[in-house]
XYZ file of C-alpha atoms in Angstrom:
353
model
C 58.720 -55.853 -2.184
C 61.448 -56.411 -4.713
C 64.066 -53.766 -5.351
C 65.236 -52.156 -8.626
C 67.357 -55.087 -9.518
C 64.194 -57.048 -10.118
C 63.431 -54.978 -13.159
C 65.480 -57.325 -15.319
C 63.001 -60.075 -14.556
C 60.259 -58.008 -16.141
C 61.795 -56.055 -18.931
C 63.921 -58.836 -20.531
C 62.756 -62.421 -21.180
C 61.880 -65.505 -19.253
C 62.512 -69.164 -19.971
C 59.896 -71.837 -20.145
C 60.311 -75.605 -19.530
C 61.674 -76.112 -23.110
C 64.433 -73.542 -22.533
C 62.692 -71.340 -25.093
C 62.702 -67.670 -24.263
C 59.312 -65.962 -23.924
C 58.799 -62.223 -24.075
C 57.132 -60.615 -21.156
C 54.475 -59.222 -23.420
C 53.366 -62.833 -24.278
C 52.534 -63.516 -20.565
C 48.871 -63.184 -19.641
C 48.184 -59.675 -18.135
C 46.524 -61.169 -15.075
C 49.700 -63.166 -14.273
C 51.914 -60.064 -14.719
C 49.672 -57.925 -12.612
C 48.971 -60.308 -9.745
C 52.176 -62.406 -9.577
C 54.903 -59.893 -10.676
C 53.888 -56.197 -10.426
C 52.464 -56.720 -6.894
C 55.940 -57.788 -5.748
C 57.671 -54.690 -6.891
C 58.488 -51.536 -5.015
C 57.667 -48.001 -6.321
C 60.889 -47.107 -8.152
C 60.977 -50.533 -9.895
C 57.322 -50.188 -10.940
C 58.065 -46.820 -12.506
C 61.063 -48.295 -14.427
C 58.869 -51.167 -15.558
C 56.184 -48.871 -16.864
C 58.508 -47.336 -19.436
C 59.653 -50.585 -20.953
C 56.573 -51.193 -23.170
C 53.105 -49.837 -23.796
C 51.551 -53.002 -22.349
C 53.506 -52.741 -19.106
C 52.721 -49.032 -18.890
C 49.015 -49.726 -18.936
C 49.359 -52.554 -16.415
C 51.587 -50.367 -14.155
C 49.115 -47.525 -14.107
C 46.630 -49.476 -12.099
C 45.731 -47.236 -9.088
C 45.265 -50.254 -6.791
C 48.964 -51.167 -7.253
C 50.008 -47.609 -6.360
C 47.589 -47.343 -3.443
C 49.229 -50.509 -1.921
C 52.687 -49.101 -2.453
C 51.805 -45.685 -0.956
C 50.098 -47.354 2.058
C 53.218 -49.485 2.540
C 55.639 -46.555 2.413
C 53.419 -44.174 4.265
C 50.607 -45.693 6.389
C 49.167 -42.197 6.837
C 47.970 -42.285 3.199
C 45.320 -44.856 4.148
C 43.601 -42.181 6.199
C 40.233 -41.300 4.450
C 41.274 -37.618 4.418
C 44.446 -38.288 2.463
C 42.832 -40.926 0.292
C 40.188 -38.404 -0.762
C 42.824 -35.793 -1.685
C 45.034 -38.262 -3.600
C 41.991 -39.294 -5.608
C 42.085 -35.783 -7.127
C 45.611 -36.047 -8.334
C 46.078 -36.417 -12.185
C 47.128 -40.153 -11.881
C 45.987 -40.812 -8.349
C 48.440 -42.600 -6.081
C 50.964 -42.830 -8.897
C 51.227 -39.070 -9.118
C 51.412 -38.797 -5.285
C 54.263 -41.331 -5.164
C 56.211 -39.600 -7.970
C 55.917 -36.272 -6.025
C 56.660 -37.645 -2.521
C 59.237 -40.435 -2.936
C 62.237 -38.461 -4.291
C 64.117 -35.484 -2.736
C 63.360 -31.926 -3.677
C 65.700 -29.878 -5.854
C 67.132 -27.044 -3.813
C 66.907 -24.561 -6.747
C 63.831 -22.349 -6.497
C 61.329 -21.378 -9.194
C 63.082 -18.253 -10.528
C 60.950 -15.311 -11.321
C 57.670 -16.852 -10.085
C 55.484 -16.647 -7.014
C 56.159 -13.134 -5.503
C 55.889 -13.015 -1.713
C 52.783 -10.923 -1.746
C 50.861 -13.907 -3.167
C 48.306 -15.246 -0.679
C 48.874 -19.048 -0.050
C 46.172 -21.636 0.297
C 43.937 -21.329 3.452
C 45.126 -24.619 4.939
C 48.111 -27.009 4.803
C 47.667 -30.830 4.784
C 50.335 -33.097 6.236
C 50.870 -36.870 6.069
C 53.382 -37.837 8.720
C 54.912 -41.229 9.387
C 57.585 -42.273 11.824
C 59.226 -45.745 11.526
C 61.690 -47.419 13.923
C 63.903 -50.122 12.722
C 61.526 -50.772 9.769
C 58.366 -50.918 11.853
C 55.652 -48.298 11.991
C 55.891 -46.171 15.144
C 53.355 -43.478 14.554
C 51.199 -42.082 11.646
C 48.905 -39.201 11.311
C 47.106 -37.033 8.768
C 46.950 -33.396 9.845
C 45.271 -30.220 8.635
C 46.750 -26.879 9.721
C 44.597 -23.762 9.357
C 46.636 -21.139 7.718
C 44.187 -18.287 6.931
C 44.162 -16.401 10.248
C 46.093 -13.159 10.712
C 47.709 -14.610 13.822
C 49.086 -17.585 11.841
C 50.323 -15.403 8.972
C 52.268 -13.034 11.235
C 53.530 -15.450 13.963
C 56.605 -17.640 13.695
C 55.723 -20.681 11.535
C 55.404 -23.905 13.516
C 53.368 -27.038 12.907
C 52.881 -29.389 15.951
C 52.015 -32.984 15.216
C 51.026 -34.073 18.696
C 48.297 -32.608 20.924
C 48.858 -31.288 24.429
C 50.358 -33.993 26.757
C 50.099 -36.506 23.957
C 52.960 -39.030 23.774
C 53.791 -42.415 22.214
C 56.413 -45.028 23.150
C 59.450 -46.262 21.176
C 61.185 -49.637 21.441
C 64.366 -47.864 22.607
C 65.478 -47.650 26.260
C 66.543 -44.238 27.520
C 70.287 -43.985 28.218
C 72.647 -41.102 28.988
C 75.308 -42.864 26.934
C 75.887 -42.721 23.172
C 74.227 -46.010 22.223
C 70.706 -44.546 22.577
C 71.553 -41.590 20.394
C 73.293 -43.781 17.796
C 70.180 -46.037 17.672
C 67.878 -43.058 17.186
C 70.141 -41.711 14.409
C 70.191 -45.026 12.520
C 66.815 -46.613 13.194
C 64.240 -43.765 13.578
C 63.121 -42.499 10.148
C 60.519 -39.807 9.546
C 58.520 -38.804 6.572
C 56.619 -35.502 6.479
C 54.616 -35.050 3.256
C 53.021 -31.694 2.632
C 50.025 -31.606 0.191
C 48.709 -28.627 -1.738
C 45.076 -29.472 -2.504
C 44.680 -26.479 -4.849
C 47.578 -27.713 -7.106
C 47.239 -31.433 -6.607
C 50.904 -31.671 -5.667
C 52.838 -33.093 -2.769
C 56.350 -33.016 -1.412
C 58.321 -34.814 1.293
C 60.200 -32.141 3.237
C 61.930 -34.558 5.624
C 65.462 -35.873 5.348
C 63.927 -39.296 6.256
C 67.031 -40.180 8.315
C 68.121 -37.985 11.211
C 70.938 -35.463 10.643
C 71.678 -35.056 14.372
C 70.674 -36.241 17.802
C 71.502 -34.041 20.748
C 70.673 -33.979 24.396
C 69.284 -30.826 25.886
C 71.627 -29.459 28.472
C 68.876 -28.501 30.910
C 66.010 -30.999 30.547
C 68.013 -34.024 29.447
C 65.585 -34.640 26.562
C 66.874 -36.025 23.274
C 66.335 -33.892 20.212
C 66.229 -35.902 16.966
C 66.529 -33.543 14.057
C 65.532 -34.080 10.391
C 66.533 -31.332 8.015
C 66.102 -30.368 4.377
C 68.027 -27.314 3.040
C 66.193 -25.271 0.444
C 66.489 -21.920 -1.369
C 64.130 -19.150 -0.814
C 61.948 -18.284 -3.818
C 61.669 -15.002 -5.736
C 61.332 -11.607 -4.154
C 63.223 -10.174 -1.166
C 66.002 -12.475 -0.013
C 65.746 -14.688 -3.102
C 68.387 -17.333 -3.325
C 69.045 -17.370 0.450
C 69.508 -20.776 2.022
C 66.791 -21.830 4.394
C 66.334 -24.902 6.643
C 63.141 -26.859 6.957
C 63.729 -28.541 10.211
C 61.693 -31.271 11.932
C 62.514 -32.077 15.579
C 61.397 -35.130 17.464
C 61.694 -34.605 21.188
C 62.144 -37.816 23.270
C 62.100 -38.172 27.028
C 62.568 -40.931 29.573
C 64.317 -42.041 32.689
C 67.596 -43.886 32.787
C 66.913 -47.571 31.814
C 63.277 -46.884 31.219
C 61.195 -46.592 27.997
C 61.900 -43.787 25.698
C 58.823 -41.774 24.719
C 58.185 -39.224 21.983
C 56.436 -36.137 23.480
C 56.804 -33.616 20.634
C 57.157 -33.519 16.812
C 57.336 -30.102 15.235
C 58.362 -28.430 12.027
C 59.743 -24.974 11.389
C 61.530 -23.042 8.685
C 64.516 -20.861 9.692
C 66.960 -18.604 7.813
C 70.748 -18.196 8.103
C 70.422 -16.158 11.223
C 68.479 -18.910 12.948
C 65.284 -16.810 12.829
C 62.031 -18.737 12.257
C 60.088 -17.412 9.275
C 56.548 -16.183 9.818
C 53.625 -18.173 8.640
C 53.000 -16.159 5.448
C 56.570 -16.389 4.213
C 56.849 -20.011 5.149
C 53.761 -21.019 3.181
C 55.008 -19.129 0.068
C 58.344 -20.937 0.408
C 56.712 -24.321 0.879
C 54.515 -23.745 -2.171
C 57.634 -23.012 -4.264
C 59.059 -26.308 -2.899
C 55.862 -28.255 -3.684
C 55.726 -26.985 -7.290
C 59.492 -27.390 -7.779
C 61.462 -30.189 -9.302
C 62.419 -33.567 -7.763
C 65.490 -35.775 -7.943
C 66.542 -39.182 -6.772
C 66.807 -39.313 -2.980
C 70.405 -39.513 -1.659
C 70.764 -39.648 2.125
C 74.502 -38.853 1.969
C 73.797 -35.707 -0.104
C 71.040 -34.575 2.266
C 73.414 -34.952 5.256
C 76.105 -33.144 3.381
C 73.747 -30.296 2.571
C 72.857 -29.967 6.205
C 76.494 -29.844 7.255
C 77.273 -27.256 4.530
C 74.292 -25.172 5.772
C 75.743 -25.266 9.304
C 79.133 -24.236 8.088
C 77.697 -21.372 5.955
C 75.531 -20.355 8.888
C 78.608 -20.134 11.131
C 80.495 -18.026 8.543
C 77.453 -15.870 8.034
C 77.292 -15.093 11.807
C 81.007 -14.314 11.855
C 80.731 -11.886 8.932
C 77.742 -10.325 10.527
C 79.553 -9.860 13.840
C 82.535 -8.295 12.034
C 80.160 -5.798 10.221
C 78.397 -5.017 13.548
C 81.771 -4.393 15.247
C 82.800 -2.098 12.356
C 79.466 -0.296 12.574
C 79.909 0.114 16.344
C 83.447 1.481 15.852
C 82.155 3.923 13.293
C 79.397 5.047 15.625
C 81.882 5.495 18.482
C 84.316 7.382 16.205
C 81.478 9.629 15.055
C 80.402 10.199 18.624
C 83.899 11.158 19.708
C 84.234 13.510 16.688
C 80.947 15.218 17.448
C 81.928 15.452 21.173
C 85.252 17.057 20.292
C 83.774 19.408 17.717
C 81.127 20.482 20.294
C 83.649 21.309 22.993
C 85.895 23.000 20.410
C 83.085 25.236 19.440
C 82.367 26.041 23.090
C 86.061 26.877 23.826
C 86.394 29.002 20.623
C 83.127 30.758 21.523
C 84.335 31.434 25.068
C 87.591 32.924 23.758
C 85.787 35.044 21.293
C 83.462 36.381 23.956
C 86.392 37.114 26.270
C 88.226 38.993 23.606
C 85.125 41.012 22.809
C 84.610 42.228 26.364
C 88.355 42.723 26.923
């Protein structure tokens, strides 16, 4: 597909054989739709749609947007996701507009108190690419209405028990394997709210870190989006929606993915419970969007880690001060207790004397 630079071909003019300029609106609609619009990517097609009413009508064709969505996210071709997207106001165009850009970190102020009961299920469309090729795609529904889910730490597992899939990468203890995973493995995790007909991509797309587990030797590829908590208790607190891809293998052998999971944690590193996580995710789904910037996403993650470190340091200082205050209070009480005993003993001795 053509990039945004191709928009000039559509929105300006074209030359014919006689060097006379012809407006795009003079070209037959079938030619525009089949030979031009089908060659454009999503952002370019959106830009083209605002250039004229004629192009707007042609660019709103759902077949175009279905093709684009299936190209970006193969999981959207699943009948389950197709059926959900068909209920969106503008079908695949609405879905793309929701899912392609990044979320805005600012929450919906004054809305959605935490006591609100979220939807009974959460739909995910997940795609993993490696070096531009599709590695794995899946549509997933997570039941979210049980008391156990609401009160337990929030966690969505993409793969089933003992399910794995291979990657083109060879496992290595050196840095090359980790660098390749950081640069080449991209992940998209789109959450869909069927009750609101909205969707959001909560993944950073590109990994923010790749670390080796000190005990198992597994490689942990992390994708992270920093968000604000919504209204209610703890409003404005930074949270991290983290997706971890766990890879395993033997030196020189094929590298396999054995686990893909998503969690939401606070500044203390505590994983939120299901109920709070669903409310936070609903705020994110209904919130604003902005142009995706990978550098900004990585910077937000690094800032989050720095703030998290400072938060822990301040917390430790407060805890130490509290401990010292408790010790001082204990010593004071101890001294006062024995002082009373000694004074009482002297008073008793004087009385009998």
